[in-house]
Coordinates of C-alpha atoms and ligand atoms in Angstrom, one line a residue:
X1 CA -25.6 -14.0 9.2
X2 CA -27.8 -10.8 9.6
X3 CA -31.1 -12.5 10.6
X4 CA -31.3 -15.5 12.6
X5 CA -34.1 -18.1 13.1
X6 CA -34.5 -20.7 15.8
X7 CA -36.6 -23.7 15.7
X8 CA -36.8 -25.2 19.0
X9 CA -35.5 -22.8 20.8
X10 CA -37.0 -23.2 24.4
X11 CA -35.0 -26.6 24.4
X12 CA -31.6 -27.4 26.5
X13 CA -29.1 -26.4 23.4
X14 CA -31.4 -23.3 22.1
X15 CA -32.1 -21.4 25.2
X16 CA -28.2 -20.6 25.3
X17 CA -27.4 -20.2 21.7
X18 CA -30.3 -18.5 21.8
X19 CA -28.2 -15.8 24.8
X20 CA -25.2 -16.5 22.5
X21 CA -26.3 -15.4 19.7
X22 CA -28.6 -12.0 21.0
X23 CA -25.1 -11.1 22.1
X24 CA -23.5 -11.6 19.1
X25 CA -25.1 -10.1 16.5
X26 CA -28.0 -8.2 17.9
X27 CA -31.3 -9.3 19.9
X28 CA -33.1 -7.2 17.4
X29 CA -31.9 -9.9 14.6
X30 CA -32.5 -13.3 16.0
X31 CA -36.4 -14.7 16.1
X32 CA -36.5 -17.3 18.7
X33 CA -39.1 -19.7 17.6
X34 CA -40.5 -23.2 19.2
X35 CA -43.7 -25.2 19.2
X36 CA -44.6 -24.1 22.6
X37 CA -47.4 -21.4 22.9
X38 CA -46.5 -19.8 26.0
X39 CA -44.0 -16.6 25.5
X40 CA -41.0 -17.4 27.6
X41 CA -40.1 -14.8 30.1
X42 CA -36.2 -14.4 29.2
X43 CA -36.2 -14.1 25.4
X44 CA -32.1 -12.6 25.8
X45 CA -34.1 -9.4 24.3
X46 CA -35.0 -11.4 21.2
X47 CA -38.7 -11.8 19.7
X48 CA -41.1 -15.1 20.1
X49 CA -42.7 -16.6 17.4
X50 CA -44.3 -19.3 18.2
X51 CA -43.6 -22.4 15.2
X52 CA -44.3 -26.0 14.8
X53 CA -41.7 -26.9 12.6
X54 CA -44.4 -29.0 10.5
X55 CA -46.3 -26.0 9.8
X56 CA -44.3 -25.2 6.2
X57 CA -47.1 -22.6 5.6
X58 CA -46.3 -20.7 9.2
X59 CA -42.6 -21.0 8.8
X60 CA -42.7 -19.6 5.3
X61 CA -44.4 -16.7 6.6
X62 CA -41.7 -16.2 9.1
X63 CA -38.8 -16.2 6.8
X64 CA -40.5 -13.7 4.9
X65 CA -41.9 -11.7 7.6
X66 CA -38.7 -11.4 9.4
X67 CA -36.2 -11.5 5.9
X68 CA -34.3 -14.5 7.5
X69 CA -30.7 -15.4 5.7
X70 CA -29.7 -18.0 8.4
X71 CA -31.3 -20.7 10.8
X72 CA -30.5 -22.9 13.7
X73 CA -32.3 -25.7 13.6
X74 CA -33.0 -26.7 17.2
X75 CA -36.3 -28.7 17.1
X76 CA -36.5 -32.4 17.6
X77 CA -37.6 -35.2 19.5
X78 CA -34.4 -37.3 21.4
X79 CA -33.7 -40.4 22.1
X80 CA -35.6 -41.7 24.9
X81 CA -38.2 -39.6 23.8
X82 CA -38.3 -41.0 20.4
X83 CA -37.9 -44.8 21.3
X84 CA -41.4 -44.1 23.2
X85 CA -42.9 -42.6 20.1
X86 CA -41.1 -43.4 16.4
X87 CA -43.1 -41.9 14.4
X88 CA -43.5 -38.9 15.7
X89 CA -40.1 -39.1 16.5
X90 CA -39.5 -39.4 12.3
X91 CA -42.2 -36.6 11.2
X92 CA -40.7 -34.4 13.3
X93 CA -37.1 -34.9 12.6
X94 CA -37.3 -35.8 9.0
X95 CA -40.5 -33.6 8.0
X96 CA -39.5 -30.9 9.7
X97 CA -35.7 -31.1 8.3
X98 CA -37.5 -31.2 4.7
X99 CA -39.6 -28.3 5.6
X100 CA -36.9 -26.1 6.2
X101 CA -34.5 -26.9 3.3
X102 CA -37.3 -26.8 1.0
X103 CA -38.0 -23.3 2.2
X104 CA -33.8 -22.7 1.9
X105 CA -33.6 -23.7 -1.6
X106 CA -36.6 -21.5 -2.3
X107 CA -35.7 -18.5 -0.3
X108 CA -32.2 -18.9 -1.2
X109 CA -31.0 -18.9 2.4
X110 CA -27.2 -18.2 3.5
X111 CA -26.9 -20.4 5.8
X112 CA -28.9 -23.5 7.7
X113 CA -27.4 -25.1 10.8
X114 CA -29.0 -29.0 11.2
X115 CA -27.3 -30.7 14.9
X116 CA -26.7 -34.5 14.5
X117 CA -25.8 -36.8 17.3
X118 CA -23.9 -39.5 18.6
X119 CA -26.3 -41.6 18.3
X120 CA -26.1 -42.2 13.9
X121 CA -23.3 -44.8 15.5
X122 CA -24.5 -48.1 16.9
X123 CA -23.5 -52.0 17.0
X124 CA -20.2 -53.0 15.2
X125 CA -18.6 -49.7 15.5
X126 CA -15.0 -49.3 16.7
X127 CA -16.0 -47.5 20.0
X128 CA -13.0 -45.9 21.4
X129 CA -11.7 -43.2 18.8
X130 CA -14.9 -43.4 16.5
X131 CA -13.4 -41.8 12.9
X132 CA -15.0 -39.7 11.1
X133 CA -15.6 -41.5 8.1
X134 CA -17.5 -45.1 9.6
X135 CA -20.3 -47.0 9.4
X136 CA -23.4 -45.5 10.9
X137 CA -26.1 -48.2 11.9
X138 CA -28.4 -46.6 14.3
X139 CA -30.3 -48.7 17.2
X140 CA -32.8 -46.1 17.7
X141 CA -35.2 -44.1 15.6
X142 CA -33.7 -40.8 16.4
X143 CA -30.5 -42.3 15.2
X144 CA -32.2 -43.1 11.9
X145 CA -33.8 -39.6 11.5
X146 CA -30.3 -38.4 12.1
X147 CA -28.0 -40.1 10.1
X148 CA -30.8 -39.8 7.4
X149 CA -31.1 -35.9 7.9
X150 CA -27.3 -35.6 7.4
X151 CA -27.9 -37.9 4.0
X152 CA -30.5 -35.1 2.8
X153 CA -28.5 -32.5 4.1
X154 CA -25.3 -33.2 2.3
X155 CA -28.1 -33.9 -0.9
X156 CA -28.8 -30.3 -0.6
X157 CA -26.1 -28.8 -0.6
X158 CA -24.6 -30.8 -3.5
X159 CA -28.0 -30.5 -5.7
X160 CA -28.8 -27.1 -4.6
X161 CA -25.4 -25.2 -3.5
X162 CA -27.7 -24.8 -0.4
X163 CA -25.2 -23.9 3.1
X164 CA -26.0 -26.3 5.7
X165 CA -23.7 -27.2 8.4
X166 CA -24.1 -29.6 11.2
X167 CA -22.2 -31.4 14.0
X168 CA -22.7 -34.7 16.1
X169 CA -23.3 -33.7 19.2
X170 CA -22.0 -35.6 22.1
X171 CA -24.0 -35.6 25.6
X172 CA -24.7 -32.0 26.3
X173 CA -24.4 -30.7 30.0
X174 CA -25.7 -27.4 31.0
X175 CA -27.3 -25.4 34.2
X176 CA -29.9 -23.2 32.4
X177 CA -32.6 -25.7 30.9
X178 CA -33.0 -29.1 31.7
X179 CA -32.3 -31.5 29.0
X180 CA -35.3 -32.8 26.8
X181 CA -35.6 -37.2 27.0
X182 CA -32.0 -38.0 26.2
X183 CA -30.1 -41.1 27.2
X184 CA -27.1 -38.8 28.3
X185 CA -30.1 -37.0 30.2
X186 CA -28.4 -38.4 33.4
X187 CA -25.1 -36.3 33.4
X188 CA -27.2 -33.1 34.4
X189 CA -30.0 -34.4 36.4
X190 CA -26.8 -36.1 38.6
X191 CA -26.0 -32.2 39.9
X192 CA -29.6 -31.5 40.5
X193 CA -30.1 -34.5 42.6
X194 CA -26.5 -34.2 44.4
X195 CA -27.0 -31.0 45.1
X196 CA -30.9 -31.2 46.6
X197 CA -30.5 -34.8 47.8
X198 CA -27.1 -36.0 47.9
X199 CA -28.1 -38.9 46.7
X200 CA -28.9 -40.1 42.8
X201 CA -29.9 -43.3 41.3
X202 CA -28.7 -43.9 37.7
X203 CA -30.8 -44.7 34.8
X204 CA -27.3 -45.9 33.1
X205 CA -25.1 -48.7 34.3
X206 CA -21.8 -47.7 36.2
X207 CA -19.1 -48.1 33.1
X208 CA -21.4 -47.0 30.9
X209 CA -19.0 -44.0 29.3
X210 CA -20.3 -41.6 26.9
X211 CA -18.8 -38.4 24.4
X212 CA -19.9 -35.5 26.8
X213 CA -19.4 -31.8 26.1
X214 CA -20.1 -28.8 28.3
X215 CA -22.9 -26.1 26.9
X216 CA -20.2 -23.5 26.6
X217 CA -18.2 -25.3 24.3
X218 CA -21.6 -26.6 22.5
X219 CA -22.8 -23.4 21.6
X220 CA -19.1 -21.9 20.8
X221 CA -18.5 -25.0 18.4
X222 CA -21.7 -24.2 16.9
X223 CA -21.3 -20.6 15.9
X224 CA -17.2 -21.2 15.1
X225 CA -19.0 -24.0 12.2
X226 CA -21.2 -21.8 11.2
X227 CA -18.8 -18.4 10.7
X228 CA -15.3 -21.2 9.2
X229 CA -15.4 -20.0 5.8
X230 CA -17.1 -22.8 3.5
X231 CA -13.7 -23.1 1.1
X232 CA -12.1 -25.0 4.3
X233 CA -15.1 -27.3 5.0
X234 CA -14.3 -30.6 4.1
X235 CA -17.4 -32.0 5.3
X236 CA -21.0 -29.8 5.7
X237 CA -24.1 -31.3 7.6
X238 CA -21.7 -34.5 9.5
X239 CA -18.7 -32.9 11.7
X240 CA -17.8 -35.1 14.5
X241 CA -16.8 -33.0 17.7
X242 CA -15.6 -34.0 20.7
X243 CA -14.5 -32.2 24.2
X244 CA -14.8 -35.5 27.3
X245 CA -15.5 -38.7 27.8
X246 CA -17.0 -40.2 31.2
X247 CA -18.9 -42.6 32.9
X248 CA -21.6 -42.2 35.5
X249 CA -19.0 -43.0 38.5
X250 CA -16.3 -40.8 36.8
X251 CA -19.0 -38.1 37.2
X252 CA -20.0 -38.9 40.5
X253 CA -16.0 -39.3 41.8
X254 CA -16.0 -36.0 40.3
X255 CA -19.0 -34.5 42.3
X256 CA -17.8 -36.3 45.5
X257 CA -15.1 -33.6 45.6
X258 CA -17.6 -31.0 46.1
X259 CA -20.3 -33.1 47.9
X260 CA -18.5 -35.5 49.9
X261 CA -21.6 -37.2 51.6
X262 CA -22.8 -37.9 47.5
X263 CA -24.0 -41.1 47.1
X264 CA -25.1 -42.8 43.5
X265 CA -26.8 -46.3 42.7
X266 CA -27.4 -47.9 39.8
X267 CA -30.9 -48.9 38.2
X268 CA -30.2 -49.4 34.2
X269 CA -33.5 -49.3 32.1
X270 CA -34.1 -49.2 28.6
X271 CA -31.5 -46.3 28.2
X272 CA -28.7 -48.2 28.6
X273 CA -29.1 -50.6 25.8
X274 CA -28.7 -47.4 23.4
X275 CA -25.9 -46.3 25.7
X276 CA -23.7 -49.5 24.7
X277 CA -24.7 -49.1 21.1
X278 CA -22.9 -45.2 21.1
X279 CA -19.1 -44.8 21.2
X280 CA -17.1 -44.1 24.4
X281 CA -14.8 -41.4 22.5
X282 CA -14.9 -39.5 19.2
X283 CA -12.1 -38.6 16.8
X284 CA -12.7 -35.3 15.7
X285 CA -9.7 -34.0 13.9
X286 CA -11.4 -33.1 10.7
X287 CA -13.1 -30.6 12.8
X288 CA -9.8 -29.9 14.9
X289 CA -7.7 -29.2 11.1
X290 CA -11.3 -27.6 8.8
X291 CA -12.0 -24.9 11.5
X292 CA -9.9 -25.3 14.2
X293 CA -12.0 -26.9 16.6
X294 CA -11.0 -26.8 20.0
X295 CA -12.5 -28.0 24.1
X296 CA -12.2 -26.1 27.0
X297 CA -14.1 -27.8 29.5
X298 CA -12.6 -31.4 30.8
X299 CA -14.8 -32.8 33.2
X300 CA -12.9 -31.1 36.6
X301 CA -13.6 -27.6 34.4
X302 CA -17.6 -28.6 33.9
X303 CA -18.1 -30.0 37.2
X304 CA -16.9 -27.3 39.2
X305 CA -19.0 -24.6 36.6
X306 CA -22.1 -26.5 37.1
X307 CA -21.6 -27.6 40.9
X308 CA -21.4 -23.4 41.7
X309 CA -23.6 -21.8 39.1
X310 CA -26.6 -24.7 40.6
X311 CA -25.9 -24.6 44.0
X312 CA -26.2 -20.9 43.9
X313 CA -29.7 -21.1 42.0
X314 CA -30.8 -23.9 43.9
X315 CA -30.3 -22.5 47.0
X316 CA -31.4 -19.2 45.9
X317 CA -34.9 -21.0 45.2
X318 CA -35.1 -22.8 48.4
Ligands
LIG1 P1 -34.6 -30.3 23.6 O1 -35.5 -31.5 23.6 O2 -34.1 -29.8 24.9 O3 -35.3 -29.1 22.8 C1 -36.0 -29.3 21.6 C2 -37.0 -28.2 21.4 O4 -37.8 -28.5 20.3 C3 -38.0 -28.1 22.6 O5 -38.0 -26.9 23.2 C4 -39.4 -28.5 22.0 O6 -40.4 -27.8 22.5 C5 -39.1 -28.1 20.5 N1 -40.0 -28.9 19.6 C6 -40.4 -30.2 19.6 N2 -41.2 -30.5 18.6 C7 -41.3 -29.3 17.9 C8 -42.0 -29.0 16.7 N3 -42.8 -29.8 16.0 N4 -41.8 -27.7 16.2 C9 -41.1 -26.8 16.9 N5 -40.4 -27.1 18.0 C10 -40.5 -28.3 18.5 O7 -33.4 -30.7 22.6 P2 -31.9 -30.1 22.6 O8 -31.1 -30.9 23.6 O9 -31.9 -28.6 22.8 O10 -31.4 -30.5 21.2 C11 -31.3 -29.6 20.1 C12 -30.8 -30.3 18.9 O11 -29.5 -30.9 19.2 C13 -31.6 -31.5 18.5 O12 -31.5 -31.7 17.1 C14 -30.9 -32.7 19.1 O13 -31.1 -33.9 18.5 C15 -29.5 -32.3 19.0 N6 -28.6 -32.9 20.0 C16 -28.8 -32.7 21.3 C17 -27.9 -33.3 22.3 C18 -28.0 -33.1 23.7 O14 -27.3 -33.7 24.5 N7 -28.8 -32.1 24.2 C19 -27.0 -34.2 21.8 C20 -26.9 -34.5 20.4 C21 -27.7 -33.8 19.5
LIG2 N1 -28.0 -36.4 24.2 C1 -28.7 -36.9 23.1 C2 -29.6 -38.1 23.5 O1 -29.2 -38.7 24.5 C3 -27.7 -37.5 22.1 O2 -28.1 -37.2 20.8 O3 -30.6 -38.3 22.9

């Protein structure tokens, strides 16, 4: 990878691969893109364009302008988000995919990085241990426009030799950006609250235990996928990865060791329905054995990490 794009880059998951990858392989190289119009003030020394990923015409001219090889694909709408608006939630995530690969096969890219979720799983599926190989029946729209982006992504790269590589995310937690209408939204707002206000009321019910994974690890996994070299990759645009699973009083058990007066309630909406539908835990050993996947963060790691690196900007703030 020489020259990097990335689409939605001002999101939770871009704004540190975003750092990541400036470090990596050169500020100078990576083109931080989103749909917003404002020019953020830390770009991690990289340069703004600013791209709605349905503009095909604006992100052709970017690819040649900058002479990308290789692109992150950030940019989508999740899945609270999307239930509240389907079919933008489906131009975006589908028309923007097709966009992009179009422009791949034509530009002969090196390498495209699409992220999948958790969320192509849904009713019927064993929960505990969710394999690799299962049946993927979506309850939401952005699980549809996932599990069908990793159907035309693996269609790519058989028709067209094109490199695209993807992962199913778990929950991401993180300090730096707030996460963008998720249903595992609720594992990061919990430290804001606890920290400001000791006190948080959950959107999810108190069992309701989720695949988590701490941004460190995200954005790690996602640049060890994208530099495994392709002869080991037994699968392309559909790892499953995995780091912790928890539920909301887990989490907060967890924070009451740092915030002893913490106090949570429960008040499930809409996002807990999709909640049940997702596994508890995901077996990940293809990723584990292709590219040698492997967690750091448990949930005592992430907790304390997030508890000190918030309380220190929070307070700062104040
Ligand atoms: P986010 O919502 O925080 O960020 C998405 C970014 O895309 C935003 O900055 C938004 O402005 C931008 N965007 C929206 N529409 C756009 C358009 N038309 N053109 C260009 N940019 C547009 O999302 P995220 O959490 O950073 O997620 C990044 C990717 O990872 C997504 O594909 C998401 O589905 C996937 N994912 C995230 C999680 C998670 O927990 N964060 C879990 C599973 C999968
Ligand atoms: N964190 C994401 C969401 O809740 C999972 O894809 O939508």
């Amino acid at each position: 990878m020489k020259k990097i794009l990335i689409t939605g880059a001002l999101g939770q998951i871009g704004t540190e691969l975003t750092a990541s990858l400036c470090q990596k392989y050169g500020a100078e190289n990576v083109i931080i893109s989103d749909i917003r119009d404002e020019v953020p003030e830390n770009l991690s020394g990289g340069i703004y364009e600013q791209l709605d990923i349905l503009n095909k015409e604006k992100m052709e001219d970017l690819l040649l302008k900058h002479k990308i090889d290789s692109v992150f694909h950030m940019a989508a709408l999740l899945s609270a988000t999307g239930e509240k608006n389907p079919q933008m939630c489906w131009d975006v995530n589908m028309n923007g995919t097709i966009n992009l690969l179009d422009l791949g096969v034509k530009h002969k890219l090196n390498k495209i990085f699409v992220p999948s979720s958790i969320a192509v799983w849904g009713n019927g599926i064993p929960l505990d241990d969710t394999p690799q190989e299962s049946v993927l029946r979506p309850t939401t729209m952005y699980g549809v426009t996932k599990v069908a982006a990793e159907a035309v992504c693996n269609y790519y790269q058989q028709k067209f030799g094109l490199d695209i590589r993807g992962l199913r995310y778990p929950g991401i937690i993180s300090s730096e950006t707030l996460p963008g209408g998720g249903t595992t939204d609720y594992a990061v707002e919990i430290f804001y609250e606890a920290i400001k206000r000791s006190k948080y009321s959950c959107f999810l019910d108190a069992d309701a235990t989720l695949p988590m994974m701490y941004m460190s690890d995200c954005v790690r996994g996602t640049i060890e996928l994208m530099e495994a070299d392709l002869d080991n990759l037994n699968y392309h645009a559909d790892y499953n990865i995995a780091a912790v699973s928890f539920s909301p009083s887990e989490l907060a058990e967890e924070i009451k060791k740092y915030i002893p007066e913490f106090e949570i309630t429960y008040s499930p909406d809409y996002r807990q329905k999709i909640a049940a539908s997702w596994p508890r835990s995901i077996n990940d050993e293809a990723a584990r054995n292709d590219w040698a996947w492997s967690h750091e963060f448990g949930i005592e790691e992430m907790t304390k990490d997030m508890i000190e690196k918030l309380s220190a900007r929070l307070t700062t703030k104040v």
